XYZ file of C-alpha atoms in Angstrom:
757
model
C -52.060 -35.157 49.135
C -53.651 -34.674 52.533
C -52.570 -31.149 52.793
C -53.770 -30.437 49.433
C -57.165 -31.995 50.128
C -57.337 -29.794 53.346
C -56.454 -26.729 51.171
C -59.144 -27.343 48.666
C -61.671 -27.861 51.118
C -60.897 -24.969 53.148
C -60.988 -23.044 49.883
C -64.322 -24.715 48.716
C -62.819 -25.242 45.407
C -63.243 -28.379 43.396
C -60.587 -29.746 40.857
C -61.707 -29.976 37.397
C -60.045 -31.401 34.245
C -58.326 -28.055 33.465
C -57.145 -27.508 36.989
C -55.700 -31.104 37.153
C -54.039 -30.555 33.900
C -52.463 -27.386 35.039
C -51.306 -29.099 37.957
C -49.174 -31.493 36.023
C -47.779 -28.555 34.226
C -47.512 -27.453 30.365
C -44.594 -26.075 28.194
C -45.437 -22.743 27.033
C -43.477 -19.649 25.455
C -43.054 -16.799 27.177
C -42.673 -13.759 25.052
C -41.244 -10.234 25.774
C -40.713 -8.986 22.210
C -40.098 -10.322 18.710
C -36.610 -11.417 19.503
C -37.499 -12.654 23.389
C -39.416 -15.937 23.179
C -38.195 -18.589 25.775
C -39.657 -21.759 26.872
C -40.797 -22.079 30.399
C -42.639 -24.783 32.233
C -45.757 -23.662 33.911
C -47.254 -25.469 36.813
C -50.320 -24.815 39.074
C -49.284 -25.586 42.711
C -51.340 -28.024 44.632
C -52.928 -25.050 46.709
C -54.450 -23.756 43.352
C -53.763 -20.441 44.284
C -50.102 -20.022 42.992
C -48.353 -20.522 39.532
C -44.837 -21.436 39.363
C -42.607 -21.434 36.329
C -39.173 -22.332 35.456
C -36.598 -22.543 32.759
C -36.421 -25.430 30.382
C -32.786 -25.619 30.756
C -31.903 -25.718 34.366
C -35.351 -26.753 35.759
C -35.000 -24.349 38.467
C -38.070 -22.298 39.690
C -37.595 -18.876 37.902
C -40.811 -17.150 39.270
C -44.338 -17.339 40.455
C -47.520 -15.566 40.650
C -50.686 -15.548 42.817
C -54.003 -16.231 41.320
C -55.118 -13.204 43.436
C -52.636 -11.059 41.538
C -54.327 -11.589 38.296
C -56.823 -9.038 37.047
C -58.118 -10.699 33.768
C -56.889 -13.418 31.081
C -57.023 -11.977 27.427
C -57.322 -14.467 24.479
C -55.593 -14.358 21.343
C -53.396 -11.152 19.865
C -54.663 -8.881 22.571
C -51.479 -7.296 23.503
C -48.980 -5.359 21.566
C -46.323 -8.175 21.757
C -48.628 -10.804 20.602
C -49.956 -8.717 17.761
C -46.420 -8.114 16.504
C -45.852 -11.937 16.392
C -49.428 -12.711 14.730
C -47.528 -14.206 11.535
C -45.469 -16.413 13.622
C -47.948 -17.674 16.322
C -51.666 -18.360 15.807
C -54.180 -16.430 17.816
C -55.746 -19.610 19.325
C -52.461 -20.617 21.022
C -51.864 -16.990 22.356
C -53.091 -15.453 25.541
C -52.134 -12.655 28.012
C -52.328 -12.539 31.798
C -53.087 -9.161 33.104
C -52.076 -8.505 36.493
C -53.451 -5.729 39.257
C -51.752 -2.773 39.525
C -48.543 -1.887 37.623
C -47.000 -5.243 37.154
C -46.073 -6.115 33.440
C -48.405 -8.364 31.641
C -47.342 -12.091 30.960
C -47.593 -12.706 27.340
C -47.795 -16.483 26.395
C -47.922 -19.010 23.606
C -49.271 -22.621 24.131
C -48.116 -25.460 22.113
C -51.788 -26.011 21.024
C -55.157 -24.215 20.887
C -56.377 -27.091 23.532
C -53.345 -26.022 25.932
C -54.081 -22.610 25.737
C -57.944 -22.940 26.462
C -56.747 -25.294 29.477
C -54.935 -22.504 30.968
C -57.421 -19.723 29.798
C -60.390 -21.398 31.469
C -58.657 -22.493 34.223
C -57.206 -19.409 35.194
C -60.490 -17.414 34.634
C -62.200 -19.729 36.957
C -59.598 -19.237 39.866
C -59.835 -15.561 39.230
C -63.597 -15.539 39.426
C -63.387 -17.726 42.387
C -60.860 -15.492 44.295
C -62.803 -12.297 43.332
C -66.081 -13.666 45.220
C -64.273 -15.099 48.358
C -65.401 -13.443 51.487
C -62.958 -12.500 54.275
C -62.794 -16.033 55.868
C -62.111 -17.602 52.756
C -59.276 -15.289 51.968
C -57.922 -15.751 55.557
C -58.102 -19.694 54.784
C -56.185 -19.006 51.476
C -53.631 -17.085 53.238
C -53.318 -20.260 55.674
C -52.909 -22.785 52.701
C -50.382 -20.543 51.038
C -48.322 -20.591 54.291
C -48.973 -24.398 54.847
C -47.729 -25.619 51.466
C -44.068 -25.331 51.381
C -43.772 -26.966 54.975
C -44.814 -30.584 54.826
C -46.404 -32.668 51.980
C -47.471 -35.520 54.311
C -50.063 -33.116 55.792
C -48.529 -33.381 59.330
C -46.617 -30.440 61.198
C -44.259 -31.092 64.418
C -43.495 -28.242 66.852
C -40.455 -27.126 65.328
C -42.131 -26.807 61.959
C -44.922 -24.751 63.531
C -42.421 -22.446 64.881
C -41.171 -21.897 61.242
C -44.542 -21.415 60.098
C -45.060 -18.560 62.830
C -42.276 -16.683 61.588
C -43.391 -16.922 58.055
C -46.651 -15.495 59.270
C -44.595 -12.459 60.898
C -45.315 -13.435 64.495
C -42.303 -13.881 67.065
C -44.334 -15.905 69.710
C -43.153 -16.926 73.160
C -41.887 -20.513 72.879
C -43.784 -21.594 75.854
C -46.992 -20.139 74.602
C -46.635 -21.489 71.169
C -45.947 -24.922 72.877
C -49.061 -24.638 74.864
C -51.400 -23.851 72.119
C -49.541 -26.748 70.162
C -50.559 -29.324 72.826
C -54.036 -27.873 73.112
C -54.562 -28.481 69.558
C -52.985 -31.833 69.330
C -56.006 -34.035 70.275
C -54.302 -37.180 68.895
C -51.392 -36.678 70.970
C -49.261 -37.781 68.396
C -46.620 -34.831 68.587
C -47.986 -33.570 65.248
C -50.682 -31.334 64.075
C -52.821 -32.562 61.081
C -55.889 -31.524 59.277
C -58.445 -30.319 61.748
C -56.080 -30.087 64.550
C -54.023 -27.475 62.535
C -57.266 -25.494 61.871
C -57.988 -25.656 65.801
C -54.339 -24.444 66.181
C -54.715 -21.601 63.695
C -58.005 -20.465 65.484
C -56.435 -20.245 68.950
C -53.627 -18.380 67.266
C -55.903 -15.833 65.722
C -58.227 -15.277 68.573
C -59.043 -11.783 68.719
C -58.999 -10.496 72.284
C -60.034 -7.002 71.576
C -62.883 -8.187 69.335
C -63.936 -10.723 72.239
C -63.894 -7.908 74.976
C -66.089 -5.846 72.539
C -68.558 -8.586 71.958
C -68.686 -9.157 75.715
C -69.644 -5.597 76.317
C -72.810 -6.000 74.746
C -73.811 -9.589 75.430
C -75.272 -10.400 78.670
C -73.727 -14.039 78.918
C -70.533 -13.478 76.984
C -71.573 -16.200 74.616
C -74.066 -14.717 72.030
C -75.630 -11.405 70.705
C -79.250 -11.545 70.947
C -81.069 -9.463 68.393
C -81.583 -6.607 70.603
C -78.131 -6.653 71.868
C -76.766 -6.574 68.344
C -79.241 -3.552 67.695
C -77.766 -1.595 70.560
C -74.325 -2.186 69.294
C -75.135 -0.855 65.714
C -76.772 2.216 67.198
C -74.508 3.054 69.949
C -71.070 2.300 68.454
C -71.703 2.049 64.869
C -73.997 5.217 64.496
C -76.238 3.483 62.588
C -79.804 5.263 62.783
C -82.190 4.059 60.078
C -83.929 0.748 60.114
C -81.565 -0.952 62.737
C -83.674 -3.781 63.549
C -84.040 -4.686 59.797
C -80.017 -3.912 59.337
C -79.293 -6.474 62.332
C -81.514 -9.141 60.820
C -79.957 -8.849 57.451
C -76.222 -8.858 59.023
C -76.960 -11.776 61.098
C -78.539 -13.735 58.163
C -75.347 -12.719 55.971
C -72.625 -13.460 58.390
C -73.833 -15.959 61.099
C -72.061 -19.139 60.363
C -74.627 -21.199 62.460
C -77.907 -22.237 60.800
C -79.476 -22.604 64.450
C -78.163 -19.302 65.738
C -79.392 -17.768 62.360
C -82.793 -19.131 62.679
C -83.010 -17.690 66.343
C -81.714 -14.167 65.283
C -78.688 -14.536 67.308
C -75.151 -13.520 66.429
C -72.106 -15.644 67.695
C -68.574 -14.576 68.329
C -67.642 -15.940 65.091
C -70.357 -14.119 62.938
C -69.591 -10.961 65.045
C -66.019 -11.200 63.560
C -67.096 -12.186 60.205
C -69.530 -8.706 60.217
C -66.368 -6.630 61.526
C -64.214 -7.990 58.703
C -66.795 -7.438 55.834
C -67.579 -4.815 53.517
C -70.430 -3.966 55.907
C -67.810 -3.568 58.772
C -65.252 -1.507 56.682
C -64.310 2.203 57.301
C -65.614 2.909 53.903
C -69.144 4.061 53.601
C -70.911 1.453 51.308
C -73.382 3.787 49.995
C -70.263 5.807 48.669
C -69.325 2.619 46.435
C -72.010 3.327 43.962
C -72.841 6.713 42.117
C -74.671 8.571 44.938
C -73.769 12.335 43.861
C -75.678 14.583 41.639
C -74.419 13.882 38.202
C -76.492 16.799 36.208
C -74.319 19.591 36.990
C -71.760 21.368 34.421
C -68.535 19.503 34.014
C -66.582 22.109 35.643
C -68.583 21.368 39.032
C -66.504 18.167 39.333
C -63.172 16.828 40.195
C -62.233 14.461 36.987
C -59.794 11.696 37.095
C -57.007 12.915 34.866
C -53.610 11.104 33.967
C -50.686 12.781 32.166
C -48.492 11.280 29.381
C -50.848 8.370 29.818
C -49.053 6.390 26.865
C -45.885 6.078 29.042
C -45.342 2.816 31.314
C -41.937 4.262 32.625
C -39.946 7.397 32.736
C -40.322 10.705 30.437
C -36.990 10.120 28.390
C -36.454 6.515 27.457
C -39.519 4.761 28.705
C -41.876 2.452 26.781
C -44.987 3.674 24.975
C -47.752 1.558 25.257
C -51.553 1.304 24.834
C -51.383 -0.643 27.929
C -50.977 2.742 29.670
C -54.276 3.770 28.284
C -56.139 0.413 29.174
C -54.746 0.587 32.814
C -55.885 4.164 33.484
C -59.258 3.716 31.835
C -59.942 0.424 33.910
C -59.170 2.492 37.265
C -61.945 5.104 35.998
C -59.595 7.925 34.753
C -61.839 10.069 32.660
C -59.128 12.407 31.042
C -56.325 10.865 28.877
C -53.461 12.817 27.396
C -52.328 11.870 23.924
C -49.244 13.608 22.486
C -49.449 13.429 18.555
C -46.511 13.720 16.023
C -46.098 13.192 12.294
C -45.265 9.520 11.608
C -44.006 7.487 8.799
C -46.044 6.610 5.799
C -48.580 9.525 6.495
C -49.732 7.704 9.798
C -49.560 9.982 12.961
C -47.549 8.605 16.010
C -48.032 8.978 19.917
C -44.981 9.566 21.859
C -43.093 11.810 24.333
C -41.810 14.267 21.644
C -37.968 15.130 21.135
C -36.969 12.178 23.558
C -36.123 8.907 22.919
C -39.284 7.016 24.482
C -40.717 4.417 22.152
C -43.543 5.195 19.588
C -47.096 3.838 18.971
C -49.319 4.692 15.982
C -52.291 7.151 16.867
C -54.677 4.373 15.324
C -53.692 2.017 17.947
C -54.845 4.237 20.584
C -57.899 5.422 19.283
C -58.702 1.625 18.911
C -58.043 1.099 22.412
C -60.255 3.924 23.478
C -63.120 2.582 21.407
C -62.648 -0.671 22.945
C -62.254 0.481 26.804
C -63.352 3.732 27.169
C -66.508 2.654 28.881
C -65.624 -0.500 30.660
C -65.494 1.056 34.033
C -67.853 3.696 33.748
C -70.180 5.245 31.349
C -69.657 8.676 32.193
C -67.831 10.783 29.470
C -63.957 10.455 28.516
C -61.947 13.713 27.543
C -58.992 13.244 25.247
C -56.450 15.869 25.818
C -54.539 16.228 22.647
C -51.211 17.697 22.341
C -50.876 18.271 18.788
C -47.768 18.504 16.887
C -48.863 17.216 13.611
C -48.666 18.717 10.141
C -52.180 19.570 8.562
C -52.055 16.449 6.560
C -51.493 14.222 9.281
C -54.137 16.196 11.514
C -56.577 15.374 8.678
C -55.655 11.555 9.030
C -55.949 11.975 12.932
C -59.649 13.389 12.369
C -60.629 10.680 10.021
C -59.437 7.969 12.409
C -61.218 9.354 15.120
C -64.315 9.552 13.418
C -63.938 6.268 11.460
C -62.952 4.333 14.522
C -64.809 5.930 17.631
C -68.095 6.734 15.511
C -71.224 7.558 17.432
C -68.926 7.788 20.748
C -66.958 10.799 19.380
C -68.854 14.031 20.255
C -68.789 16.246 17.184
C -71.348 18.872 17.873
C -73.130 20.440 21.088
C -75.824 18.094 22.714
C -78.451 20.357 21.459
C -76.928 22.042 18.368
C -76.906 25.291 20.240
C -73.919 27.299 21.554
C -73.472 26.465 25.064
C -74.217 29.080 27.844
C -72.583 26.571 30.374
C -70.850 23.254 30.118
C -73.151 20.084 29.908
C -73.235 17.688 32.777
C -71.508 14.201 33.002
C -74.978 12.572 32.856
C -75.884 14.434 29.589
C -72.514 13.435 27.931
C -72.781 9.556 28.923
C -71.030 7.498 26.665
C -69.275 10.379 24.494
C -65.519 10.898 23.892
C -64.735 14.571 24.088
C -61.435 16.141 22.396
C -59.672 18.792 24.042
C -57.337 20.815 21.848
C -56.615 23.882 19.951
C -59.616 25.126 17.857
C -60.106 27.491 14.636
C -62.059 30.560 15.776
C -65.087 29.941 18.122
C -67.513 27.242 18.391
C -70.270 29.545 17.348
C -68.548 29.893 13.925
C -68.272 25.985 13.400
C -71.661 25.250 14.562
C -72.790 28.006 11.631
C -70.354 26.357 9.176
C -67.837 29.379 9.575
C -64.259 29.320 11.133
C -61.112 31.577 10.755
C -58.263 30.366 8.660
C -55.773 30.373 11.754
C -56.188 30.085 15.261
C -56.641 33.408 17.301
C -53.397 32.556 19.516
C -51.297 29.367 20.089
C -51.797 27.454 23.361
C -48.164 26.568 24.521
C -49.450 23.886 26.696
C -46.549 21.686 28.142
C -43.898 23.581 26.754
C -44.666 26.999 27.897
C -42.129 27.636 30.495
C -38.462 27.625 31.230
C -38.655 24.210 32.989
C -39.641 22.510 29.760
C -36.911 24.631 28.045
C -34.338 23.620 30.426
C -35.326 19.892 29.930
C -34.869 20.384 26.148
C -31.317 21.747 26.686
C -30.480 19.028 29.154
C -31.779 16.251 27.345
C -32.228 16.886 23.660
C -29.530 17.167 20.876
C -28.601 20.749 19.317
C -30.174 19.856 16.182
C -33.566 20.698 17.520
C -34.481 24.345 17.850
C -35.838 25.459 21.063
C -38.199 27.902 19.265
C -41.768 26.802 18.923
C -42.844 26.462 15.307
C -46.365 27.770 15.017
C -48.414 25.425 12.870
C -51.606 25.921 11.342
C -54.508 23.637 12.266
C -56.477 21.314 10.073
C -60.145 22.489 9.966
C -61.152 18.990 9.779
C -59.566 18.312 13.226
C -60.608 21.563 14.615
C -64.241 20.972 14.108
C -63.917 17.900 16.528
C -63.030 20.415 19.313
C -66.364 21.097 20.898
C -66.394 21.741 24.739
C -62.854 21.815 25.506
C -61.044 24.323 23.411
C -57.504 25.114 24.459
C -56.880 28.582 25.295
C -53.877 30.630 26.544
C -53.910 32.222 30.235
C -53.290 35.558 30.858
C -55.075 36.552 34.099
C -58.171 35.485 35.719
C -59.838 38.766 34.653
C -58.628 38.269 31.114
C -60.303 34.936 31.032
C -63.803 36.469 32.631
C -63.978 38.854 30.279
C -62.801 37.268 26.970
C -63.344 33.705 27.258
C -66.406 31.272 26.917
C -67.497 28.333 29.382
C -66.268 25.718 26.758
C -62.680 27.356 26.425
C -60.031 26.025 29.048
C -56.419 26.679 30.034
C -53.640 24.358 31.205
C -51.094 24.986 33.917
C -48.015 23.790 34.815
C -47.672 22.589 38.680
C -45.372 25.615 39.481
C -47.604 28.079 37.669
C -50.625 26.481 39.675
C -48.806 26.831 43.062
C -48.179 30.411 42.601
C -51.495 31.303 41.409
C -52.873 29.563 44.507
C -50.634 31.428 46.880
C -51.279 34.984 45.182
C -54.786 34.699 44.206
C -56.520 31.692 45.623
C -60.130 32.938 45.801
C -60.167 33.979 42.361
C -58.809 30.689 41.396
C -61.637 29.295 42.940
C -64.128 31.454 41.457
C -62.585 30.894 38.037
C -62.865 27.078 38.414
C -66.581 27.502 39.224
C -67.254 28.444 35.404
C -64.371 26.978 33.426
C -62.409 23.781 33.231
C -58.534 23.835 34.262
C -56.109 21.238 33.727
C -52.816 20.934 35.791
C -49.882 19.028 34.708
C -46.493 17.972 36.103
C -43.274 19.771 35.624
C -41.099 19.154 32.828
C -38.230 18.511 35.204
C -39.907 15.319 36.392
C -38.248 13.243 33.684
C -38.611 10.069 36.085
C -42.515 10.336 36.092
C -42.725 11.525 39.647
C -45.692 13.144 40.963
C -46.590 16.277 42.659
C -49.330 16.537 45.723
C -52.636 17.133 43.743
C -54.345 18.237 47.030
C -53.582 21.934 46.934
C -54.907 22.028 43.369
C -58.217 20.345 44.536
C -58.394 22.660 47.311
C -59.219 25.570 44.592
C -61.414 23.375 42.563
C -59.265 22.368 39.752
C -60.975 19.585 38.144
C -58.128 17.981 35.682
C -55.296 17.562 38.099
C -53.208 15.321 35.904
C -50.739 12.848 37.417
C -48.408 10.140 36.139
C -50.502 6.917 36.975
C -47.693 4.621 36.135
C -45.755 5.955 39.208
C -46.903 4.500 42.642
C -46.398 6.728 45.872
C -48.146 8.734 48.233
C -49.565 11.135 45.450
C -51.271 8.411 43.738
C -52.611 6.857 47.138
C -54.332 10.363 47.581
C -55.843 10.109 43.963
C -57.139 6.746 44.230
C -58.660 7.856 47.690
C -60.406 10.839 46.287
C -61.734 8.905 43.166
C -62.754 5.744 45.525
C -65.771 7.355 46.110
C -69.107 8.047 43.770
C -68.850 4.479 42.326
C -65.382 4.977 41.219
C -66.764 6.731 38.202
C -63.915 9.200 37.856
C -66.223 12.362 38.317
C -66.543 13.688 42.194
C -68.966 16.602 42.845
C -66.976 19.639 44.161
C -68.134 21.115 47.521
C -70.750 23.806 47.205
C -68.213 26.563 47.899
C -66.015 25.681 45.043
C -69.099 25.630 42.708
C -70.128 29.403 43.269
C -68.582 31.938 40.729
C -69.074 34.526 43.848
C -67.437 32.279 46.515
C -65.688 33.684 49.388
C -63.602 30.723 50.040
C -60.057 30.528 49.912
C -58.129 27.515 51.077
C -55.629 29.678 53.119
C -58.218 31.211 55.137
C -61.058 28.527 55.111
C -64.306 29.531 56.541
C -65.821 26.423 58.137
C -68.414 24.894 56.093
C -68.658 21.917 58.736
C -66.743 21.591 61.855
C -66.533 17.736 62.274
C -63.618 16.757 64.347
C -62.649 13.115 64.144
C -61.317 10.970 67.310
C -59.280 8.151 65.815
C -58.487 4.907 68.284
C -55.963 2.250 66.491
C -56.926 -0.754 68.486
C -54.917 -3.522 66.313
C -53.505 -4.839 63.191
C -53.885 -8.240 61.678
C -51.701 -10.383 59.527
C -49.542 -7.469 58.281
C -47.456 -8.551 55.270
C -43.732 -9.268 55.640
C -41.149 -7.024 53.778
C -39.902 -8.965 50.814
C -36.174 -7.309 50.786
C -35.737 -7.868 54.538
C -33.302 -10.765 55.699
C -34.588 -14.254 56.174
C -36.512 -14.811 59.262
C -36.857 -11.006 60.039
C -40.204 -9.938 61.737
C -41.706 -6.429 61.199
C -41.885 -3.985 64.054
C -45.082 -2.023 62.749
C -46.453 1.275 63.678
C -49.195 3.269 62.099
C -49.196 6.964 60.973
C -52.649 8.488 60.477
C -52.607 11.482 58.028
C -55.344 14.123 57.167
C -54.840 15.849 53.914
C -56.763 18.965 53.014
C -56.647 22.770 53.249
C -53.341 23.846 54.975
C -55.139 24.330 58.503
C -56.245 20.791 58.386
C -53.339 18.963 57.067
C -52.046 17.030 59.795
C -50.357 13.774 61.081
C -49.689 11.567 64.122
C -47.871 8.237 64.873
C -48.285 5.281 67.062
C -45.383 3.776 68.936
C -43.746 0.722 67.089
C -44.251 -2.757 68.285
C -41.167 -5.202 68.529
C -41.358 -8.383 66.288
C -45.048 -8.697 65.647
C -46.639 -8.171 62.026
C -49.433 -10.926 62.992
C -51.688 -9.445 65.522
C -50.160 -6.004 67.115
C -52.114 -4.098 69.299
C -51.478 -0.393 69.756
C -54.567 0.858 71.559
C -53.719 4.343 70.955
C -56.121 7.400 70.169
C -55.406 10.481 68.069
C -57.586 13.677 67.879
C -57.751 15.989 64.548
C -59.906 19.124 64.069
C -61.075 19.531 60.548
C -62.114 22.835 59.469
C -63.195 21.750 55.846
C -64.195 18.181 55.899
C -65.676 18.186 52.530
C -61.878 18.491 51.126
C -60.124 16.320 53.581
C -58.597 12.728 52.837
C -57.784 10.478 55.644
C -54.701 8.331 55.097
C -53.620 5.377 57.235
C -50.021 4.193 56.749
C -48.359 1.130 58.213
C -44.383 1.143 58.052
C -41.666 -0.872 59.693
C -39.693 0.722 62.226
C -35.751 0.758 61.551
C -33.732 2.833 63.719
C -30.736 2.664 61.435
C -32.233 2.989 58.068
C -35.276 4.454 56.468
C -38.650 2.734 57.447
C -40.090 0.279 55.104
C -43.486 0.677 53.729
C -46.165 -2.317 54.575
C -49.476 -0.889 53.651
C -51.723 1.976 53.311
C -55.412 2.894 52.950
C -56.652 6.439 51.892
C -60.311 7.672 51.519
C -62.492 10.737 51.709
C -63.161 11.869 55.283
C -66.788 12.440 54.331
C -66.819 8.600 53.174
C -65.792 7.345 56.656
C -68.084 5.519 58.549
C -68.016 5.942 62.680
C -67.558 3.006 64.945
C -65.595 0.065 65.079
C -64.324 -0.686 61.797
C -61.712 -2.673 59.806
C -59.192 -1.074 57.177
C -58.461 -3.333 54.748
C -54.786 -2.435 53.714
C -53.484 -1.745 50.152
C -49.950 -2.309 48.790
C -47.851 0.461 47.638
C -49.428 -0.481 43.858
C -52.838 0.181 45.302
C -53.711 -3.479 45.260
C -55.372 -5.426 47.998
C -53.021 -7.658 50.427
C -55.509 -9.790 52.017
C -56.127 -10.479 54.737
C -53.861 -7.308 56.309
C -55.945 -5.046 58.049
C -56.233 -2.432 61.065
C -59.005 -2.427 63.292
C -59.922 1.139 64.413
C -62.408 3.109 66.189
C -63.504 6.214 64.907
C -65.886 8.964 66.526
C -66.744 12.578 65.158
C -67.413 15.383 67.671
C -68.744 18.670 66.945
C -66.146 21.283 67.968
C -68.055 23.838 70.213
C -68.011 27.398 68.838
C -67.286 30.174 71.178
């Protein structure tokens, strides 16, 4: 009980009736399908941060999740599984726990509406609490999580403390640990309790590198006066504007002592809180909001784009789900793909054609778009339609799009005139734009005219030998490999306005025959060939017309290509499989982490000029910043789950630059034996970057293993132009792209101009 009270007091959370009932536990049904519905006993742990659930039969703990892993809770039949069981279970008893990242949702059915509301309201309260925590509270939560399994009487002897240290990923010298233990044991009972353990933890987590930095600017070594803090902000953090006001605001925000705050003084605790906060992050806080010009033509932006958005797994047998669209839209994706085929009962369906992936009704996809399209950002959504439907079902598609989306669906040009260039994201706010084949020209449909047949079929994703090979390997011989040309429905064709799909012949042909509202799609291999052979022409082409890139058909495992080469020539819609974690999606998330995560990033000026001389293979420096990166230390790196019991990580850091070929580079620190808690590297690297506007900076922490492949620990990727100089914390992300507080790196970054000869 004492331990629970310590936990709640540290976290600043007060128990209410819902949380108390959740701690007593509730029997609910966990459902995965119409046929998989099993009773599980769910119980909120004493720390109020972890939920365990176990089988009714065995009583053994089956699984658990942390509240910090939960993104939201949906009430009622708001998942495909619960919708399919709507007749069996009333909506007021149902809810869905949605997790961050790629973890599957948890669909639950409570025994009564009251029990459902208890868990819905309780979880919502806990999620809100966790999301508003500051860094100190997150560290306290981490401490509570470690404390709970050890001792329920709230006391810890030295043996238990040693066990805790191993759980915290630190292999500490026994004599040093005992010295800290005795120092904290003020009651001299041979155990630590309550505030004694907090004292031990503070001594354990003392940051020598931060203290040294603090003392460099503090005359008495105990505090920073306002002027001393201003000196630090100007000389180290490269803050130049309004530093007096900034220093005052930061002291007011992060200094825990009211007395020090009143005297405009910053203590070491306040200094550390500042460095660990978003204001002390490597990411420029100004770039967390929309800060770029959003009034330029669509083709002047990189646009967050997903491939086969409906798939949750592989391309052959994986599950199709509207959850794929929800997840992509929530993370700011602005170009989604929909593969449409004739379905039963005259209703079009969405799936990966000629494979064994599951199918979803087109109507459900459109309903999901209407609901989630503008949750994350109000900038336009482009729906890339791969149309395999008959004319009859194309008419149904058009009717469903117009009926469900209403005013959101763009059905004419913004001013009723034929465009001479594409409109801007600002002009298209709140609009859903269809990309697909179209009968004739936009001019014709604006005048009420249209050809009976499309001028030429755009083969899209079935254009090359890779796709044919995929069909030969995975599709029964009853399917013909010959593409059957199909007519277009006029009703559907009229819905295509600014993104008419056209086949690509050459850049010269596009320039002389195509309009700004027409666009082509390229497989990754064709794109790489064009970049190698005609890089500058590709840059000029992308300055006036949209381009979409998609993964090879041979990527049946939903793997991804590196998108950087495509961005280097200005390709706007570089589509990746969002469901697949890895370095490629890290780069993607890194690029689109700026500009308020709105899904649109303004391309550099040399990629927006139709007469540009820029080529990524021979870059002409448009800036000459050369960053020097000093990696000082790491804090509380997570343990590797598949490592043997008691194993401690041996961490090292790899720093990568991704950009034009001349800029791409990586360097690594040494590894540190048995210390994932507070490793210190103190190593510096220098990178020369010729085109910083296209460069991404990626930090990767791995666990060194000389016998097998190194294990991934965490990473963080951001645009080089969003990097703040000075002493900065990097809050690491998991392989899934979600936070893993309080794991971080502490770095010092300087930008130096390379002298020109």
